[in-house]
Short mmCIF file of C-alpha atoms in Angstrom, two decimals:
data_model
loop_
_atom_site.label_atom_id
_atom_site.label_comp_id
_atom_site.label_asym_id
_atom_site.label_seq_id
_atom_site.Cartn_x
_atom_site.Cartn_y
_atom_site.Cartn_z
CA MET A 1 -13.92 -4.83 -6.39
CA THR A 2 -10.26 -4.15 -5.59
CA HIS A 3 -9.72 -1.72 -2.72
CA PRO A 4 -13.28 -0.78 -1.76
CA ILE A 5 -13.17 2.52 0.14
CA GLY A 6 -15.43 3.08 3.12
CA ILE A 7 -16.38 5.58 5.78
CA ILE A 8 -16.99 4.88 9.47
CA SER A 9 -20.55 5.45 10.68
CA MET A 10 -19.54 7.61 13.65
CA GLN A 11 -18.25 10.23 11.23
CA HIS A 12 -21.93 11.21 11.16
CA GLN A 13 -23.57 9.86 14.31
CA ARG A 14 -22.96 7.72 17.38
CA PRO A 15 -24.91 5.57 17.99
CA PHE A 16 -26.01 5.16 14.38
CA THR A 17 -29.73 4.34 14.23
CA GLU A 18 -32.48 3.92 11.66
CA ARG A 19 -33.12 7.65 11.59
CA ASP A 20 -29.63 8.04 10.11
CA PHE A 21 -30.19 5.72 7.12
CA GLY A 22 -30.53 8.74 4.82
CA GLN A 23 -26.79 9.27 5.26
CA PHE A 24 -26.09 6.07 3.29
CA ALA A 25 -27.06 7.69 -0.02
CA ARG A 26 -24.97 10.76 0.76
CA TRP A 27 -21.90 8.63 1.48
CA ARG A 28 -22.45 6.74 -1.77
CA ALA A 29 -22.73 10.05 -3.61
CA ALA A 30 -19.41 11.11 -2.05
CA GLY A 31 -17.79 8.08 -3.68
CA PHE A 32 -17.68 5.52 -0.87
CA ASP A 33 -18.22 1.80 -1.48
CA PHE A 34 -19.03 0.65 2.05
CA VAL A 35 -19.79 1.77 5.60
CA GLU A 36 -17.72 0.69 8.58
CA LEU A 37 -20.57 0.31 11.04
CA LEU A 38 -20.05 0.00 14.78
CA VAL A 39 -21.45 -3.35 15.89
CA PRO A 40 -24.93 -2.37 17.09
CA GLU A 41 -25.91 -3.33 20.58
CA PRO A 42 -28.96 -5.64 20.80
CA GLY A 43 -32.05 -3.68 19.83
CA GLU A 44 -30.11 -0.68 18.52
CA LEU A 45 -30.75 -1.49 14.85
CA ASP A 46 -33.15 -3.72 12.95
CA LEU A 47 -30.59 -5.82 11.07
CA SER A 48 -32.88 -6.74 8.16
CA ALA A 49 -33.87 -3.11 7.67
CA THR A 50 -30.23 -2.03 7.89
CA ARG A 51 -29.16 -4.56 5.27
CA ARG A 52 -31.94 -3.40 2.93
CA ALA A 53 -31.00 0.25 3.44
CA LEU A 54 -27.34 -0.48 2.67
CA ALA A 55 -28.29 -2.43 -0.45
CA ASP A 56 -30.66 0.30 -1.61
CA ALA A 57 -27.79 2.79 -1.36
CA GLY A 58 -25.37 0.43 -3.13
CA LEU A 59 -23.08 0.13 -0.10
CA GLY A 60 -21.27 -2.80 1.45
CA VAL A 61 -20.45 -3.05 5.15
CA VAL A 62 -17.58 -3.82 7.51
CA LEU A 63 -18.16 -4.03 11.26
CA ALA A 64 -16.14 -2.39 14.05
CA ALA A 65 -16.46 -4.10 17.45
CA ARG A 66 -17.05 -2.19 20.69
CA VAL A 67 -15.30 -3.87 23.61
CA ASN A 68 -15.37 -2.88 27.25
CA LEU A 69 -14.11 -4.13 30.61
CA ASP A 70 -17.08 -6.47 31.04
CA ARG A 71 -16.47 -8.26 27.70
CA ASN A 72 -12.74 -8.58 27.76
CA LEU A 73 -10.66 -11.52 26.51
CA THR A 74 -7.66 -10.48 28.62
CA SER A 75 -9.49 -9.87 31.90
CA ASP A 76 -8.36 -11.54 35.12
CA ASP A 77 -11.97 -12.56 35.63
CA PHE A 78 -13.21 -15.72 33.86
CA ALA A 79 -16.78 -14.45 33.46
CA ARG A 80 -15.56 -11.31 31.69
CA ARG A 81 -13.31 -13.37 29.42
CA GLN A 82 -16.24 -15.61 28.57
CA ALA A 83 -18.36 -12.53 27.89
CA GLY A 84 -15.61 -11.34 25.54
CA THR A 85 -15.80 -14.55 23.53
CA ASP A 86 -19.60 -14.48 23.57
CA TYR A 87 -19.47 -10.90 22.26
CA LEU A 88 -17.25 -11.94 19.35
CA ARG A 89 -19.75 -14.66 18.46
CA TYR A 90 -22.55 -12.09 18.69
CA ALA A 91 -20.60 -9.70 16.44
CA VAL A 92 -20.13 -12.52 13.92
CA ASP A 93 -23.89 -13.18 13.95
CA VAL A 94 -24.53 -9.48 13.29
CA ALA A 95 -21.97 -9.52 10.47
CA HIS A 96 -23.63 -12.53 8.89
CA ALA A 97 -27.05 -10.88 9.12
CA LEU A 98 -25.76 -7.68 7.49
CA GLY A 99 -23.62 -9.39 4.85
CA ALA A 100 -20.29 -8.24 6.30
CA ALA A 101 -17.18 -10.39 5.85
CA VAL A 102 -15.00 -8.66 8.48
CA VAL A 103 -15.41 -7.75 12.15
CA GLY A 104 -12.48 -5.61 13.27
CA GLY A 105 -11.28 -3.70 16.29
CA PRO A 106 -9.42 -4.24 19.58
CA LEU A 107 -11.04 -7.66 19.95
CA TYR A 108 -8.73 -8.62 22.83
CA GLY A 109 -10.34 -5.96 25.04
CA ASN A 110 -8.64 -4.38 28.05
CA PRO A 111 -9.39 -0.74 27.21
CA LEU A 112 -7.46 1.87 29.15
CA VAL A 113 -7.96 5.58 29.73
CA PHE A 114 -11.14 5.98 27.67
CA ALA A 115 -12.66 3.20 29.78
CA GLY A 116 -11.72 4.99 32.99
CA ARG A 117 -8.84 2.66 33.85
CA ALA A 118 -5.36 4.05 34.38
CA PRO A 119 -2.32 2.06 33.16
CA HIS A 120 -0.25 0.23 35.74
CA PRO A 121 2.84 -1.99 35.77
CA VAL A 122 2.31 -5.56 34.53
CA ASP A 123 4.56 -8.32 35.82
CA GLU A 124 5.74 -11.10 33.52
CA ALA A 125 3.34 -13.71 34.85
CA LEU A 126 0.35 -11.45 34.23
CA ARG A 127 1.62 -10.49 30.78
CA GLU A 128 1.97 -14.14 29.77
CA ARG A 129 -1.46 -14.98 31.20
CA ARG A 130 -3.06 -12.18 29.20
CA VAL A 131 -1.45 -13.42 26.00
CA GLN A 132 -2.63 -16.96 26.66
CA CYS A 133 -6.16 -15.75 27.43
CA CYS A 134 -6.22 -13.62 24.29
CA VAL A 135 -5.14 -16.52 22.07
CA ALA A 136 -7.61 -18.88 23.76
CA GLY A 137 -10.49 -16.40 23.45
CA LEU A 138 -9.87 -15.79 19.75
CA ALA A 139 -9.50 -19.53 19.15
CA ALA A 140 -12.84 -20.13 20.85
CA ALA A 141 -14.58 -17.65 18.55
CA THR A 142 -12.99 -18.64 15.24
CA PRO A 143 -15.05 -21.80 14.52
CA HIS A 144 -18.23 -19.71 14.72
CA ALA A 145 -16.65 -17.04 12.49
CA ARG A 146 -15.43 -19.57 9.95
CA ALA A 147 -18.85 -21.21 9.73
CA ALA A 148 -20.42 -17.81 9.03
CA GLY A 149 -17.82 -16.81 6.44
CA VAL A 150 -16.59 -13.96 8.63
CA ARG A 151 -13.00 -13.05 9.51
CA LEU A 152 -11.91 -11.42 12.77
CA ALA A 153 -9.52 -8.49 12.34
CA VAL A 154 -7.49 -7.59 15.45
CA GLU A 155 -6.44 -3.94 15.74
CA PRO A 156 -3.44 -2.60 17.68
CA LEU A 157 -4.31 0.66 19.45
CA ASN A 158 -2.10 3.36 20.91
CA ARG A 159 -0.77 3.20 24.47
CA PHE A 160 -3.55 5.42 25.84
CA GLU A 161 -6.30 3.08 24.65
CA THR A 162 -4.98 -0.38 25.58
CA ASP A 163 -2.06 -2.07 27.29
CA VAL A 164 -2.28 -5.33 25.31
CA LEU A 165 -1.51 -4.62 21.63
CA ASN A 166 0.09 -1.32 20.58
CA THR A 167 2.40 -1.99 17.63
CA THR A 168 2.17 -3.84 14.35
CA ARG A 169 5.04 -6.10 15.45
CA GLN A 170 2.97 -7.15 18.47
CA GLY A 171 0.02 -7.76 16.18
CA VAL A 172 2.08 -9.99 13.88
CA ALA A 173 3.40 -11.91 16.91
CA LEU A 174 -0.19 -12.51 18.04
CA MET A 175 -1.18 -13.72 14.57
CA LYS A 176 1.63 -16.28 14.68
CA LEU A 177 0.39 -17.52 18.06
CA VAL A 178 -3.22 -17.76 16.86
CA GLY A 179 -2.21 -19.37 13.56
CA ASP A 180 -5.69 -19.32 12.03
CA PRO A 181 -6.55 -17.70 8.67
CA ALA A 182 -9.94 -16.72 10.11
CA VAL A 183 -8.07 -14.16 12.23
CA GLY A 184 -6.01 -11.30 10.79
CA LEU A 185 -4.99 -7.73 11.43
CA VAL A 186 -6.57 -4.35 10.88
CA LEU A 187 -4.04 -1.51 10.90
CA ASP A 188 -5.00 2.10 11.63
CA THR A 189 -2.51 4.81 10.67
CA PHE A 190 -3.75 7.06 13.50
CA HIS A 191 -2.39 4.56 16.01
CA MET A 192 0.57 3.52 13.84
CA ASN A 193 1.70 7.15 13.70
CA MET A 194 2.17 7.03 17.48
CA GLU A 195 3.52 3.53 18.03
CA ASP A 196 5.23 2.13 14.91
CA ASP A 197 8.75 3.17 13.97
CA ASP A 198 7.85 3.57 10.30
CA ILE A 199 4.35 3.15 8.87
CA PRO A 200 5.31 1.74 5.43
CA ASP A 201 7.77 -0.73 6.99
CA ALA A 202 5.14 -1.81 9.51
CA ILE A 203 2.66 -2.45 6.68
CA ARG A 204 5.24 -4.60 4.90
CA ALA A 205 5.85 -6.53 8.14
CA ALA A 206 2.13 -7.32 8.24
CA ALA A 207 2.14 -8.96 4.80
CA GLY A 208 -0.03 -12.05 4.81
CA HIS A 209 -1.92 -10.96 7.93
CA LEU A 210 -3.60 -7.68 6.88
CA ILE A 211 -7.32 -8.05 6.15
CA HIS A 212 -8.59 -4.49 6.71
CA PHE A 213 -6.92 -1.08 6.64
CA GLN A 214 -7.96 2.23 8.20
CA ALA A 215 -6.42 5.26 6.51
CA ASN A 216 -6.49 8.04 9.07
CA GLU A 217 -4.58 11.26 9.51
CA ASN A 218 -2.44 11.77 12.60
CA HIS A 219 -5.16 14.09 13.97
CA ARG A 220 -8.16 12.20 12.46
CA GLY A 221 -8.91 15.07 10.10
CA TYR A 222 -9.74 14.86 6.41
CA LEU A 223 -7.27 12.91 4.30
CA GLY A 224 -4.36 15.08 3.20
CA THR A 225 -4.71 17.66 5.99
CA GLY A 226 -2.23 16.02 8.39
CA HIS A 227 1.34 14.81 8.13
CA ILE A 228 0.90 11.15 7.15
CA ASP A 229 2.87 10.35 3.98
CA TRP A 230 0.07 8.80 1.96
CA THR A 231 2.12 8.13 -1.13
CA ALA A 232 4.60 5.99 0.83
CA THR A 233 1.80 4.38 2.84
CA VAL A 234 -0.25 3.33 -0.19
CA ARG A 235 2.88 2.19 -2.00
CA ALA A 236 3.57 -0.16 0.92
CA LEU A 237 0.05 -1.60 0.56
CA ALA A 238 0.82 -2.23 -3.11
CA ASP A 239 4.17 -3.81 -2.20
CA ILE A 240 2.44 -6.52 -0.13
CA GLY A 241 -0.30 -7.03 -2.70
CA TYR A 242 -3.05 -5.81 -0.42
CA GLU A 243 -6.35 -5.49 -2.30
CA GLY A 244 -8.79 -5.42 0.61
CA THR A 245 -11.01 -2.80 2.19
CA VAL A 246 -9.74 0.67 3.12
CA SER A 247 -11.84 2.82 5.44
CA LEU A 248 -11.59 6.45 6.51
CA GLU A 249 -12.40 7.82 9.97
CA PRO A 250 -12.27 11.62 9.64
CA PHE A 251 -14.16 12.68 12.73
CA ARG A 252 -11.95 15.52 13.96
CA ARG A 253 -14.03 18.68 14.33
CA ASN A 254 -13.07 22.28 13.72
CA ASP A 255 -13.66 23.59 17.24
CA GLU A 256 -10.18 24.38 18.60
CA ARG A 257 -11.09 26.59 21.53
CA ILE A 258 -8.86 26.10 24.54
CA GLY A 259 -10.15 23.39 26.83
CA ILE A 260 -12.23 21.51 24.22
CA PRO A 261 -11.69 17.74 24.83
CA PHE A 262 -10.47 16.41 21.47
CA ALA A 263 -10.80 12.81 22.69
CA GLN A 264 -14.57 13.18 23.13
CA TRP A 265 -16.65 12.30 20.06
CA LYS A 266 -18.66 15.19 18.63
CA PRO A 267 -21.19 15.34 15.76
CA PRO A 268 -20.35 17.32 12.60
CA GLY A 269 -20.63 21.05 12.98
CA HIS A 270 -21.38 21.59 9.27
CA ASP A 271 -22.18 19.64 6.10
CA GLU A 272 -18.93 17.75 5.42
CA GLN A 273 -19.96 16.25 2.06
CA ALA A 274 -17.38 18.14 -0.01
CA GLU A 275 -14.50 17.30 2.33
CA LEU A 276 -15.51 13.64 2.50
CA ALA A 277 -15.74 13.40 -1.28
CA ALA A 278 -12.29 14.97 -1.62
CA SER A 279 -10.81 12.56 0.94
CA CYS A 280 -12.33 9.56 -0.84
CA ALA A 281 -11.11 10.79 -4.23
CA LEU A 282 -7.58 11.32 -2.91
CA MET A 283 -7.36 7.79 -1.52
CA ARG A 284 -8.86 6.28 -4.68
CA SER A 285 -6.36 8.10 -6.89
CA LEU A 286 -3.42 6.95 -4.75
CA LEU A 287 -4.64 3.35 -4.75
CA HIS A 288 -5.13 3.43 -8.52
CA LEU A 289 -1.76 5.02 -9.19
CA ASN A 290 0.15 2.57 -7.04
CA GLY A 291 -1.90 -0.35 -8.32
CA THR A 292 -0.81 0.41 -11.88
CA ARG A 293 2.86 0.39 -10.80
CA ARG A 294 2.77 -3.21 -9.63
#
């Protein structure tokens, strides 16, 4: 299928467990083709049961990695770097068990504010060492990924979430250093809106490296309710011949009382089925329209 459209699991629940499997059928009914599932921690999900539940609902799966300071390819500490590589291998094993072909996310690690670590100046020697460690860590994980038929998709995040990879240009530079087709990029328009000069131009710059795409509004609301220019964005995907997976992450909630922490994940406050179906339909129509123009 060209351009399968998916929905991230934490739109509904985090962590996503077996009691939430009933949501699979609802997402399929809303028009989605796959679920972007957060890589479950050991024991969090029965992988065989999860694969059966996805198949029963007619859904595919993409995995989103969850890094932290203790499994961190760009840490100053060797043990944490090794744990980062081990985690990527674990994520690949989970992907293989679930039938996923892509594991995406900030695979390099080094989370910032949301991990309780404030940003600080980085001298040139440390910057270069982090780059070298990142390349080495990804290179160490790619043979395992290749053997499993899984690709690793590295995601730039905004400046408040990491101090390693923020822009698409940085992501492309990293891909050139890694130089392995088992590793590519995942681009998220939520982050691109903050850090890239121009979203369509950034997508075109990623041609040949993009293996997963996250279509998110500037405020993570439902598609079409923010200020992202989706026509220009999807046209850029068509320009580079991208035919891969496109996932949505609309987990903004409607509670806008003063003092509510928007950065903190919250469960849905109402049944969002209609809004999700409309978001999926909008993206599908844009992909179809621009696909026919090629």
